[in-house]
Amino acid sequence: MTVTVLVPDEEGVAALSEIEGVRPVVYRRGEPVPAEAAQAEVLVTGDQPSEELWRELPNVKLVQLLVAGAEDWIGKVPDGVLLSTCRGAHGGSSAEWVVAVLLTIYRALGGFADGHRRKHWERRITDTLQGKRALVIGAGDLGRHLRRRLETFDVRCTMVGTTAREDVHGVDELPDLLPEHDVTVLMVPLTQHTRGLVDAEFLAAMPDDAILVNVSRGPVVVTDALVAELASGRLRAALDVTDPEPLPGGHPLWDVPGLLLTPHVAGAVSGRRQRAYAVAVRELSHYMSGELPKNLVHGEY
C-alpha cells in the first residue's frame, strides 16, 4: 500500500522518501493544488490551518506539524483527523537560547558591548549564573533539555509539571516555589490552563531582582502585569515571545527597563528544518506501521 503525504518543500520530499510505502508530494499553500491532494492521507506542515484546507484535502487522516506548538490547530481539525506535533526537534535550540540570555544578563554582556561601541574600557565585577536556583515550568522535552544544560553551569533546577511526579513538582505548588528561585523559565504549551498563568500575583511571588524567562508563548504572561513589575525595577525578564506578537511600535515593552527581548527566534537556528523532518519521519514511520504517532495531541496538548 502506498500513502500519499503532502509536504511543503523538496527537503520534505527527500526526507520522507526513505519511508517505505510513502509517496511525498509538494503542496504549497497559495499555489495550484496538486492532483494528488484529493487522495492524500497525511499533511506535513508548518503553516496555520485555513478555511479552504479541508476542502482541498478531503481524505487527510493525519496532520503532522513541523512545529512543537499546536495551539493554532486545536479545535480546527475535523473529527477523526489525528494531529501530531514536532516535539523533540527544537528543544535543544530553545534551551540554548535560555542559557544565552541568562549569561547575557548575569555577566552584563550588553553593557560591555555598549562600552565597545563607545570605545570605553571599563572593568567591573558582574553577577554569575553559577549557583543560581532555576524554576523550570514545563517538565517535558524542552524542560529536560534546559535542565541538562543549566546543571553544567552548577545551576540548581526545580522542575514543575501539570501534576506532581517523581522529581517534578505540581503546578499547584508554584506559590511556595516561586519565592525560592532566582530564575523562573516558562516552557509550557499555550492552553486554557496556561493562558495568563503569569499574572500580577504570580510575579509578586517572585523575589526581588529575579528573572522571568519566557520561551513558550506570549499569552502565558499577562503583559500589563509584567510591564508594571519591570517598570518598577523589581524584576528582570528575557522574552522571546510577546503578547501581542509581533510587538507593535510604541508598545511599552520596547522601552521598559530590565528586559532582554528577541523576536521569537529561539528555535530559528541552522539545521532546524532537518531536525523537524527527522521527527516527522519518526512519527510517520509509527503511523505507517499501524501505530499512533508518539507526539499525538490529546485535547489541548
PDB file of C-alpha atoms in Angstrom:
ATOM      1  CA  MET A   1       0.000   0.000   0.000  1.00  0.00           C
ATOM      2  CA  THR A   2       1.253   3.483  -0.883  1.00  0.00           C
ATOM      3  CA  VAL A   3       0.260   6.517   1.199  1.00  0.00           C
ATOM      4  CA  THR A   4       0.399   9.983  -0.343  1.00  0.00           C
ATOM      5  CA  VAL A   5       1.939  12.512   2.041  1.00  0.00           C
ATOM      6  CA  LEU A   6       1.843  16.233   1.292  1.00  0.00           C
ATOM      7  CA  VAL A   7       4.958  18.191   2.267  1.00  0.00           C
ATOM      8  CA  PRO A   8       5.747  21.918   1.918  1.00  0.00           C
ATOM      9  CA  ASP A   9       9.081  21.658   0.090  1.00  0.00           C
ATOM     10  CA  GLU A  10      11.583  19.460  -1.723  1.00  0.00           C
ATOM     11  CA  GLU A  11      13.501  18.929   1.506  1.00  0.00           C
ATOM     12  CA  GLY A  12      10.419  17.170   2.837  1.00  0.00           C
ATOM     13  CA  VAL A  13      10.247  15.023  -0.284  1.00  0.00           C
ATOM     14  CA  ALA A  14      13.849  13.912   0.239  1.00  0.00           C
ATOM     15  CA  ALA A  15      13.366  13.219   3.959  1.00  0.00           C
ATOM     16  CA  LEU A  16      10.135  11.238   3.690  1.00  0.00           C
ATOM     17  CA  SER A  17      11.180   9.239   0.620  1.00  0.00           C
ATOM     18  CA  GLU A  18      13.156   6.987   2.954  1.00  0.00           C
ATOM     19  CA  ILE A  19       9.928   5.640   4.496  1.00  0.00           C
ATOM     20  CA  GLU A  20       8.690   2.552   2.695  1.00  0.00           C
ATOM     21  CA  GLY A  21       5.209   2.989   1.285  1.00  0.00           C
ATOM     22  CA  VAL A  22       5.231   6.796   1.417  1.00  0.00           C
ATOM     23  CA  ARG A  23       4.820   8.912  -1.711  1.00  0.00           C
ATOM     24  CA  PRO A  24       5.699  12.514  -0.785  1.00  0.00           C
ATOM     25  CA  VAL A  25       4.189  15.275  -2.922  1.00  0.00           C
ATOM     26  CA  VAL A  26       4.885  19.003  -2.643  1.00  0.00           C
ATOM     27  CA  TYR A  27       1.823  21.008  -1.588  1.00  0.00           C
ATOM     28  CA  ARG A  28       2.310  24.732  -1.057  1.00  0.00           C
ATOM     29  CA  ARG A  29      -0.473  26.897   0.236  1.00  0.00           C
ATOM     30  CA  GLY A  30      -1.461  29.622  -2.202  1.00  0.00           C
ATOM     31  CA  GLU A  31      -0.219  27.644  -5.205  1.00  0.00           C
ATOM     32  CA  PRO A  32      -2.230  25.366  -7.540  1.00  0.00           C
ATOM     33  CA  VAL A  33      -3.336  22.248  -5.677  1.00  0.00           C
ATOM     34  CA  PRO A  34      -1.573  19.106  -6.979  1.00  0.00           C
ATOM     35  CA  ALA A  35      -3.815  16.379  -8.370  1.00  0.00           C
ATOM     36  CA  GLU A  36      -2.575  14.005  -5.659  1.00  0.00           C
ATOM     37  CA  ALA A  37      -4.069  16.205  -2.909  1.00  0.00           C
ATOM     38  CA  ALA A  38      -7.505  14.604  -3.254  1.00  0.00           C
ATOM     39  CA  GLN A  39      -6.058  11.195  -2.251  1.00  0.00           C
ATOM     40  CA  ALA A  40      -3.533  12.457   0.275  1.00  0.00           C
ATOM     41  CA  GLU A  41      -3.775  10.777   3.666  1.00  0.00           C
ATOM     42  CA  VAL A  42      -1.150  12.827   5.540  1.00  0.00           C
ATOM     43  CA  LEU A  43      -0.342  16.535   5.591  1.00  0.00           C
ATOM     44  CA  VAL A  44       3.063  17.662   6.873  1.00  0.00           C
ATOM     45  CA  THR A  45       3.032  21.398   7.512  1.00  0.00           C
ATOM     46  CA  GLY A  46       4.412  24.329   9.447  1.00  0.00           C
ATOM     47  CA  ASP A  47       1.554  26.613   8.400  1.00  0.00           C
ATOM     48  CA  GLN A  48      -1.642  27.550  10.190  1.00  0.00           C
ATOM     49  CA  PRO A  49      -4.967  25.974   9.166  1.00  0.00           C
ATOM     50  CA  SER A  50      -7.231  27.794   6.723  1.00  0.00           C
ATOM     51  CA  GLU A  51     -10.890  27.554   5.776  1.00  0.00           C
ATOM     52  CA  GLU A  52     -10.199  26.044   2.361  1.00  0.00           C
ATOM     53  CA  LEU A  53      -7.681  23.485   3.653  1.00  0.00           C
ATOM     54  CA  TRP A  54     -10.119  20.672   4.324  1.00  0.00           C
ATOM     55  CA  ARG A  55     -11.934  21.223   1.021  1.00  0.00           C
ATOM     56  CA  GLU A  56      -8.639  20.802  -0.814  1.00  0.00           C
ATOM     57  CA  LEU A  57      -7.633  17.779   1.261  1.00  0.00           C
ATOM     58  CA  PRO A  58     -10.812  15.725   1.806  1.00  0.00           C
ATOM     59  CA  ASN A  59      -9.074  12.437   2.697  1.00  0.00           C
ATOM     60  CA  VAL A  60      -6.412  13.606   5.166  1.00  0.00           C
ATOM     61  CA  LYS A  61      -6.313  11.421   8.285  1.00  0.00           C
ATOM     62  CA  LEU A  62      -3.174  12.827   9.941  1.00  0.00           C
ATOM     63  CA  VAL A  63      -1.704  16.314  10.214  1.00  0.00           C
ATOM     64  CA  GLN A  64       1.974  16.204  11.168  1.00  0.00           C
ATOM     65  CA  LEU A  65       3.223  19.607  12.304  1.00  0.00           C
ATOM     66  CA  LEU A  66       6.782  20.838  11.843  1.00  0.00           C
ATOM     67  CA  VAL A  67       6.454  22.975  14.992  1.00  0.00           C
ATOM     68  CA  ALA A  68       6.070  21.989  18.629  1.00  0.00           C
ATOM     69  CA  GLY A  69       3.075  24.202  19.410  1.00  0.00           C
ATOM     70  CA  ALA A  70      -0.362  23.001  18.353  1.00  0.00           C
ATOM     71  CA  GLU A  71      -2.487  25.882  19.663  1.00  0.00           C
ATOM     72  CA  ASP A  72      -3.262  27.220  16.157  1.00  0.00           C
ATOM     73  CA  TRP A  73      -4.750  23.845  15.182  1.00  0.00           C
ATOM     74  CA  ILE A  74      -6.705  22.946  18.317  1.00  0.00           C
ATOM     75  CA  GLY A  75     -10.421  22.891  17.538  1.00  0.00           C
ATOM     76  CA  LYS A  76      -9.803  23.338  13.810  1.00  0.00           C
ATOM     77  CA  VAL A  77      -9.132  19.729  12.842  1.00  0.00           C
ATOM     78  CA  PRO A  78     -12.153  17.706  11.655  1.00  0.00           C
ATOM     79  CA  ASP A  79     -13.346  14.797  13.749  1.00  0.00           C
ATOM     80  CA  GLY A  80     -11.343  11.672  13.023  1.00  0.00           C
ATOM     81  CA  VAL A  81      -8.209  13.525  11.863  1.00  0.00           C
ATOM     82  CA  LEU A  82      -5.131  12.954  14.024  1.00  0.00           C
ATOM     83  CA  LEU A  83      -2.840  15.821  14.962  1.00  0.00           C
ATOM     84  CA  SER A  84       0.824  15.273  15.845  1.00  0.00           C
ATOM     85  CA  THR A  85       3.417  17.876  16.866  1.00  0.00           C
ATOM     86  CA  CYS A  86       7.141  18.155  16.237  1.00  0.00           C
ATOM     87  CA  ARG A  87       8.040  17.815  19.900  1.00  0.00           C
ATOM     88  CA  GLY A  88      11.704  16.870  20.213  1.00  0.00           C
ATOM     89  CA  ALA A  89      13.006  18.875  17.256  1.00  0.00           C
ATOM     90  CA  HIS A  90      13.555  22.272  18.817  1.00  0.00           C
ATOM     91  CA  GLY A  91      14.245  21.567  22.482  1.00  0.00           C
ATOM     92  CA  GLY A  92      18.000  21.913  22.183  1.00  0.00           C
ATOM     93  CA  SER A  93      17.937  25.281  20.426  1.00  0.00           C
ATOM     94  CA  SER A  94      15.300  26.683  22.783  1.00  0.00           C
ATOM     95  CA  ALA A  95      17.311  25.589  25.814  1.00  0.00           C
ATOM     96  CA  GLU A  96      20.425  27.108  24.256  1.00  0.00           C
ATOM     97  CA  TRP A  97      18.596  30.445  23.906  1.00  0.00           C
ATOM     98  CA  VAL A  98      17.641  30.387  27.596  1.00  0.00           C
ATOM     99  CA  VAL A  99      21.245  29.774  28.628  1.00  0.00           C
ATOM    100  CA  ALA A 100      22.407  32.539  26.278  1.00  0.00           C
ATOM    101  CA  VAL A 101      20.056  35.186  27.670  1.00  0.00           C
ATOM    102  CA  LEU A 102      20.794  34.256  31.278  1.00  0.00           C
ATOM    103  CA  LEU A 103      24.542  34.529  30.673  1.00  0.00           C
ATOM    104  CA  THR A 104      23.990  37.836  28.872  1.00  0.00           C
ATOM    105  CA  ILE A 105      22.049  39.236  31.823  1.00  0.00           C
ATOM    106  CA  TYR A 106      24.174  37.899  34.665  1.00  0.00           C
ATOM    107  CA  ARG A 107      27.518  38.658  33.000  1.00  0.00           C
ATOM    108  CA  ALA A 108      26.299  42.104  31.821  1.00  0.00           C
ATOM    109  CA  LEU A 109      27.359  41.391  28.248  1.00  0.00           C
ATOM    110  CA  GLY A 110      25.035  44.060  26.887  1.00  0.00           C
ATOM    111  CA  GLY A 111      26.797  46.711  28.956  1.00  0.00           C
ATOM    112  CA  PHE A 112      30.216  45.571  27.805  1.00  0.00           C
ATOM    113  CA  ALA A 113      29.015  45.570  24.181  1.00  0.00           C
ATOM    114  CA  ASP A 114      27.840  49.145  24.675  1.00  0.00           C
ATOM    115  CA  GLY A 115      31.274  50.058  26.066  1.00  0.00           C
ATOM    116  CA  HIS A 116      32.849  48.520  22.986  1.00  0.00           C
ATOM    117  CA  ARG A 117      30.695  50.680  20.729  1.00  0.00           C
ATOM    118  CA  ARG A 118      31.672  53.773  22.739  1.00  0.00           C
ATOM    119  CA  LYS A 119      35.364  52.719  22.807  1.00  0.00           C
ATOM    120  CA  HIS A 120      35.182  52.860  26.585  1.00  0.00           C
ATOM    121  CA  TRP A 121      37.311  50.384  28.599  1.00  0.00           C
ATOM    122  CA  GLU A 122      35.737  49.697  31.998  1.00  0.00           C
ATOM    123  CA  ARG A 123      36.456  46.608  34.078  1.00  0.00           C
ATOM    124  CA  ARG A 124      33.835  45.698  36.651  1.00  0.00           C
ATOM    125  CA  ILE A 125      32.570  42.725  38.599  1.00  0.00           C
ATOM    126  CA  THR A 126      29.375  41.088  37.365  1.00  0.00           C
ATOM    127  CA  ASP A 127      26.984  38.504  38.710  1.00  0.00           C
ATOM    128  CA  THR A 128      27.260  34.832  37.694  1.00  0.00           C
ATOM    129  CA  LEU A 129      24.935  32.055  36.628  1.00  0.00           C
ATOM    130  CA  GLN A 130      26.785  29.635  38.900  1.00  0.00           C
ATOM    131  CA  GLY A 131      24.852  28.646  41.982  1.00  0.00           C
ATOM    132  CA  LYS A 132      21.556  30.184  40.869  1.00  0.00           C
ATOM    133  CA  ARG A 133      18.235  28.457  41.535  1.00  0.00           C
ATOM    134  CA  ALA A 134      16.074  27.975  38.429  1.00  0.00           C
ATOM    135  CA  LEU A 135      12.400  27.065  38.437  1.00  0.00           C
ATOM    136  CA  VAL A 136      11.591  25.391  35.104  1.00  0.00           C
ATOM    137  CA  ILE A 137       7.849  25.345  34.439  1.00  0.00           C
ATOM    138  CA  GLY A 138       7.338  22.658  31.832  1.00  0.00           C
ATOM    139  CA  ALA A 139       8.911  19.277  32.510  1.00  0.00           C
ATOM    140  CA  GLY A 140       8.641  17.837  29.010  1.00  0.00           C
ATOM    141  CA  ASP A 141      11.179  17.719  26.194  1.00  0.00           C
ATOM    142  CA  LEU A 142      12.078  21.426  26.402  1.00  0.00           C
ATOM    143  CA  GLY A 143      12.423  21.365  30.166  1.00  0.00           C
ATOM    144  CA  ARG A 144      14.647  18.287  30.129  1.00  0.00           C
ATOM    145  CA  HIS A 145      16.941  19.859  27.539  1.00  0.00           C
ATOM    146  CA  LEU A 146      17.203  23.013  29.628  1.00  0.00           C
ATOM    147  CA  ARG A 147      17.863  21.225  32.899  1.00  0.00           C
ATOM    148  CA  ARG A 148      20.748  19.271  31.410  1.00  0.00           C
ATOM    149  CA  ARG A 149      22.375  22.443  30.122  1.00  0.00           C
ATOM    150  CA  LEU A 150      21.804  24.557  33.209  1.00  0.00           C
ATOM    151  CA  GLU A 151      23.203  21.941  35.534  1.00  0.00           C
ATOM    152  CA  THR A 152      26.533  22.106  33.701  1.00  0.00           C
ATOM    153  CA  PHE A 153      26.699  25.698  34.993  1.00  0.00           C
ATOM    154  CA  ASP A 154      26.050  24.479  38.566  1.00  0.00           C
ATOM    155  CA  VAL A 155      22.506  25.819  38.486  1.00  0.00           C
ATOM    156  CA  ARG A 156      20.082  24.094  40.840  1.00  0.00           C
ATOM    157  CA  CYS A 157      16.948  23.247  38.844  1.00  0.00           C
ATOM    158  CA  THR A 158      13.436  22.608  40.143  1.00  0.00           C
ATOM    159  CA  MET A 159      11.055  21.114  37.596  1.00  0.00           C
ATOM    160  CA  VAL A 160       7.317  21.833  37.541  1.00  0.00           C
ATOM    161  CA  GLY A 161       4.688  19.918  35.576  1.00  0.00           C
ATOM    162  CA  THR A 162       0.919  19.847  35.404  1.00  0.00           C
ATOM    163  CA  THR A 163       0.846  17.286  38.180  1.00  0.00           C
ATOM    164  CA  ALA A 164       3.466  16.141  40.674  1.00  0.00           C
ATOM    165  CA  ARG A 165       5.524  13.029  39.995  1.00  0.00           C
ATOM    166  CA  GLU A 166       8.987  11.766  40.805  1.00  0.00           C
ATOM    167  CA  ASP A 167      11.441  14.689  40.695  1.00  0.00           C
ATOM    168  CA  VAL A 168       8.713  17.007  39.349  1.00  0.00           C
ATOM    169  CA  HIS A 169       6.558  19.378  41.383  1.00  0.00           C
ATOM    170  CA  GLY A 170       2.940  20.093  40.514  1.00  0.00           C
ATOM    171  CA  VAL A 171       1.815  23.492  39.218  1.00  0.00           C
ATOM    172  CA  ASP A 172      -0.296  23.880  42.347  1.00  0.00           C
ATOM    173  CA  GLU A 173       2.958  24.221  44.325  1.00  0.00           C
ATOM    174  CA  LEU A 174       4.036  27.385  42.482  1.00  0.00           C
ATOM    175  CA  PRO A 175       3.069  29.854  45.262  1.00  0.00           C
ATOM    176  CA  ASP A 176       5.565  28.141  47.576  1.00  0.00           C
ATOM    177  CA  LEU A 177       8.248  27.580  44.926  1.00  0.00           C
ATOM    178  CA  LEU A 178       8.404  31.000  43.258  1.00  0.00           C
ATOM    179  CA  PRO A 179       9.901  32.919  46.214  1.00  0.00           C
ATOM    180  CA  GLU A 180      12.755  30.403  46.486  1.00  0.00           C
ATOM    181  CA  HIS A 181      14.156  30.785  42.964  1.00  0.00           C
ATOM    182  CA  ASP A 182      16.332  33.361  41.212  1.00  0.00           C
ATOM    183  CA  VAL A 183      15.081  32.445  37.730  1.00  0.00           C
ATOM    184  CA  THR A 184      11.695  31.238  36.506  1.00  0.00           C
ATOM    185  CA  VAL A 185      11.597  29.797  32.984  1.00  0.00           C
ATOM    186  CA  LEU A 186       8.349  29.206  31.080  1.00  0.00           C
ATOM    187  CA  MET A 187       8.463  26.210  28.718  1.00  0.00           C
ATOM    188  CA  VAL A 188       4.780  25.259  28.559  1.00  0.00           C
ATOM    189  CA  PRO A 189       2.319  24.929  25.662  1.00  0.00           C
ATOM    190  CA  LEU A 190      -0.432  27.532  25.344  1.00  0.00           C
ATOM    191  CA  THR A 191      -3.660  26.010  26.672  1.00  0.00           C
ATOM    192  CA  GLN A 192      -6.674  27.253  28.597  1.00  0.00           C
ATOM    193  CA  HIS A 193      -4.774  26.352  31.775  1.00  0.00           C
ATOM    194  CA  THR A 194      -1.552  28.186  30.913  1.00  0.00           C
ATOM    195  CA  ARG A 195      -3.041  31.291  29.266  1.00  0.00           C
ATOM    196  CA  GLY A 196      -2.480  34.124  31.734  1.00  0.00           C
ATOM    197  CA  LEU A 197      -0.639  31.826  34.157  1.00  0.00           C
ATOM    198  CA  VAL A 198       1.915  34.540  34.891  1.00  0.00           C
ATOM    199  CA  ASP A 199      -0.285  37.291  36.313  1.00  0.00           C
ATOM    200  CA  ALA A 200       0.314  40.015  38.891  1.00  0.00           C
ATOM    201  CA  GLU A 201       0.007  37.539  41.769  1.00  0.00           C
ATOM    202  CA  PHE A 202       2.493  35.152  40.166  1.00  0.00           C
ATOM    203  CA  LEU A 203       5.012  37.938  39.567  1.00  0.00           C
ATOM    204  CA  ALA A 204       4.572  39.349  43.071  1.00  0.00           C
ATOM    205  CA  ALA A 205       5.608  35.975  44.481  1.00  0.00           C
ATOM    206  CA  MET A 206       8.972  36.128  42.709  1.00  0.00           C
ATOM    207  CA  PRO A 207      11.818  37.535  44.833  1.00  0.00           C
ATOM    208  CA  ASP A 208      13.372  40.937  44.180  1.00  0.00           C
ATOM    209  CA  ASP A 209      15.762  41.027  41.214  1.00  0.00           C
ATOM    210  CA  ALA A 210      14.562  37.635  39.950  1.00  0.00           C
ATOM    211  CA  ILE A 211      14.448  36.955  36.202  1.00  0.00           C
ATOM    212  CA  LEU A 212      11.403  35.735  34.292  1.00  0.00           C
ATOM    213  CA  VAL A 213      12.256  33.936  31.033  1.00  0.00           C
ATOM    214  CA  ASN A 214       9.515  33.178  28.509  1.00  0.00           C
ATOM    215  CA  VAL A 215      10.358  30.828  25.653  1.00  0.00           C
ATOM    216  CA  SER A 216       6.856  29.350  25.374  1.00  0.00           C
ATOM    217  CA  ARG A 217       4.061  31.597  24.050  1.00  0.00           C
ATOM    218  CA  GLY A 218       3.338  35.253  24.706  1.00  0.00           C
ATOM    219  CA  PRO A 219      -0.186  34.887  26.189  1.00  0.00           C
ATOM    220  CA  VAL A 220       1.161  32.691  29.013  1.00  0.00           C
ATOM    221  CA  VAL A 221       2.184  36.035  30.549  1.00  0.00           C
ATOM    222  CA  VAL A 222      -0.193  38.893  31.331  1.00  0.00           C
ATOM    223  CA  THR A 223       1.746  41.632  29.555  1.00  0.00           C
ATOM    224  CA  ASP A 224       0.426  44.584  31.547  1.00  0.00           C
ATOM    225  CA  ALA A 225       1.348  42.882  34.818  1.00  0.00           C
ATOM    226  CA  LEU A 226       4.880  42.209  33.597  1.00  0.00           C
ATOM    227  CA  VAL A 227       5.299  45.763  32.304  1.00  0.00           C
ATOM    228  CA  ALA A 228       4.296  47.080  35.726  1.00  0.00           C
ATOM    229  CA  GLU A 229       6.874  44.929  37.521  1.00  0.00           C
ATOM    230  CA  LEU A 230       9.659  45.776  35.078  1.00  0.00           C
ATOM    231  CA  ALA A 231       8.845  49.481  35.199  1.00  0.00           C
ATOM    232  CA  SER A 232       9.226  49.369  38.973  1.00  0.00           C
ATOM    233  CA  GLY A 233      12.709  47.871  38.594  1.00  0.00           C
ATOM    234  CA  ARG A 234      11.918  44.996  40.970  1.00  0.00           C
ATOM    235  CA  LEU A 235      12.149  42.181  38.402  1.00  0.00           C
ATOM    236  CA  ARG A 236      14.011  41.488  35.179  1.00  0.00           C
ATOM    237  CA  ALA A 237      12.907  39.454  32.176  1.00  0.00           C
ATOM    238  CA  ALA A 238      14.017  37.820  28.935  1.00  0.00           C
ATOM    239  CA  LEU A 239      11.280  37.293  26.337  1.00  0.00           C
ATOM    240  CA  ASP A 240      11.436  35.505  23.015  1.00  0.00           C
ATOM    241  CA  VAL A 241       7.641  35.721  22.692  1.00  0.00           C
ATOM    242  CA  THR A 242       5.205  38.513  23.466  1.00  0.00           C
ATOM    243  CA  ASP A 243       1.511  39.273  23.615  1.00  0.00           C
ATOM    244  CA  PRO A 244       0.759  40.865  21.190  1.00  0.00           C
ATOM    245  CA  GLU A 245       3.141  39.414  18.594  1.00  0.00           C
ATOM    246  CA  PRO A 246       4.713  40.821  16.520  1.00  0.00           C
ATOM    247  CA  LEU A 247       5.238  43.594  19.033  1.00  0.00           C
ATOM    248  CA  PRO A 248       3.860  46.843  17.553  1.00  0.00           C
ATOM    249  CA  GLY A 249       5.817  50.068  17.570  1.00  0.00           C
ATOM    250  CA  GLY A 250       5.067  52.216  20.589  1.00  0.00           C
ATOM    251  CA  HIS A 251       4.320  49.257  22.861  1.00  0.00           C
ATOM    252  CA  PRO A 252       5.752  49.796  26.379  1.00  0.00           C
ATOM    253  CA  LEU A 253       7.746  46.548  26.210  1.00  0.00           C
ATOM    254  CA  TRP A 254      10.109  48.260  23.747  1.00  0.00           C
ATOM    255  CA  ASP A 255      11.243  50.771  26.350  1.00  0.00           C
ATOM    256  CA  VAL A 256      10.671  49.119  29.721  1.00  0.00           C
ATOM    257  CA  PRO A 257      13.875  48.674  31.770  1.00  0.00           C
ATOM    258  CA  GLY A 258      15.331  45.302  32.718  1.00  0.00           C
ATOM    259  CA  LEU A 259      14.155  43.454  29.609  1.00  0.00           C
ATOM    260  CA  LEU A 260      16.126  41.422  27.063  1.00  0.00           C
ATOM    261  CA  LEU A 261      13.847  40.950  24.043  1.00  0.00           C
ATOM    262  CA  THR A 262      14.229  38.793  20.925  1.00  0.00           C
ATOM    263  CA  PRO A 263      11.670  38.393  18.078  1.00  0.00           C
ATOM    264  CA  HIS A 264      10.605  34.724  18.501  1.00  0.00           C
ATOM    265  CA  VAL A 265      13.924  33.304  17.318  1.00  0.00           C
ATOM    266  CA  ALA A 266      14.822  30.735  19.994  1.00  0.00           C
ATOM    267  CA  GLY A 267      14.254  27.909  17.523  1.00  0.00           C
ATOM    268  CA  ALA A 268      15.389  29.830  14.436  1.00  0.00           C
ATOM    269  CA  VAL A 269      18.771  28.200  14.022  1.00  0.00           C
ATOM    270  CA  SER A 270      20.644  26.401  11.270  1.00  0.00           C
ATOM    271  CA  GLY A 271      19.552  22.802  10.800  1.00  0.00           C
ATOM    272  CA  ARG A 272      16.106  23.381  12.304  1.00  0.00           C
ATOM    273  CA  ARG A 273      14.313  22.073   9.206  1.00  0.00           C
ATOM    274  CA  GLN A 274      16.376  18.884   9.139  1.00  0.00           C
ATOM    275  CA  ARG A 275      15.640  18.265  12.808  1.00  0.00           C
ATOM    276  CA  ALA A 276      11.940  18.892  12.243  1.00  0.00           C
ATOM    277  CA  TYR A 277      11.822  16.444   9.352  1.00  0.00           C
ATOM    278  CA  ALA A 278      13.706  13.861  11.417  1.00  0.00           C
ATOM    279  CA  VAL A 279      10.847  13.966  13.931  1.00  0.00           C
ATOM    280  CA  ALA A 280       8.287  13.849  11.112  1.00  0.00           C
ATOM    281  CA  VAL A 281       9.988  10.755   9.695  1.00  0.00           C
ATOM    282  CA  ARG A 282       9.843   9.084  13.089  1.00  0.00           C
ATOM    283  CA  GLU A 283       6.183   9.952  13.586  1.00  0.00           C
ATOM    284  CA  LEU A 284       5.172   8.822  10.088  1.00  0.00           C
ATOM    285  CA  SER A 285       7.111   5.582  10.489  1.00  0.00           C
ATOM    286  CA  HIS A 286       4.932   4.787  13.501  1.00  0.00           C
ATOM    287  CA  TYR A 287       1.824   5.693  11.503  1.00  0.00           C
ATOM    288  CA  MET A 288       2.823   3.513   8.543  1.00  0.00           C
ATOM    289  CA  SER A 289       3.397   0.611  10.941  1.00  0.00           C
ATOM    290  CA  GLY A 290      -0.178   0.887  12.196  1.00  0.00           C
ATOM    291  CA  GLU A 291       0.804   2.638  15.423  1.00  0.00           C
ATOM    292  CA  LEU A 292      -0.294   6.012  16.742  1.00  0.00           C
ATOM    293  CA  PRO A 293       2.255   8.825  16.461  1.00  0.00           C
ATOM    294  CA  LYS A 294       4.140   9.411  19.720  1.00  0.00           C
ATOM    295  CA  ASN A 295       3.525  13.183  19.609  1.00  0.00           C
ATOM    296  CA  LEU A 296      -0.206  12.827  19.140  1.00  0.00           C
ATOM    297  CA  VAL A 297      -2.224  15.716  20.554  1.00  0.00           C
ATOM    298  CA  HIS A 298      -4.877  14.740  23.078  1.00  0.00           C
ATOM    299  CA  GLY A 299      -7.284  17.520  23.924  1.00  0.00           C
ATOM    300  CA  GLU A 300      -5.257  20.735  24.035  1.00  0.00           C
ATOM    301  CA  TYR A 301      -1.850  19.092  24.034  1.00  0.00           C
TER     302      TYR A 301
END
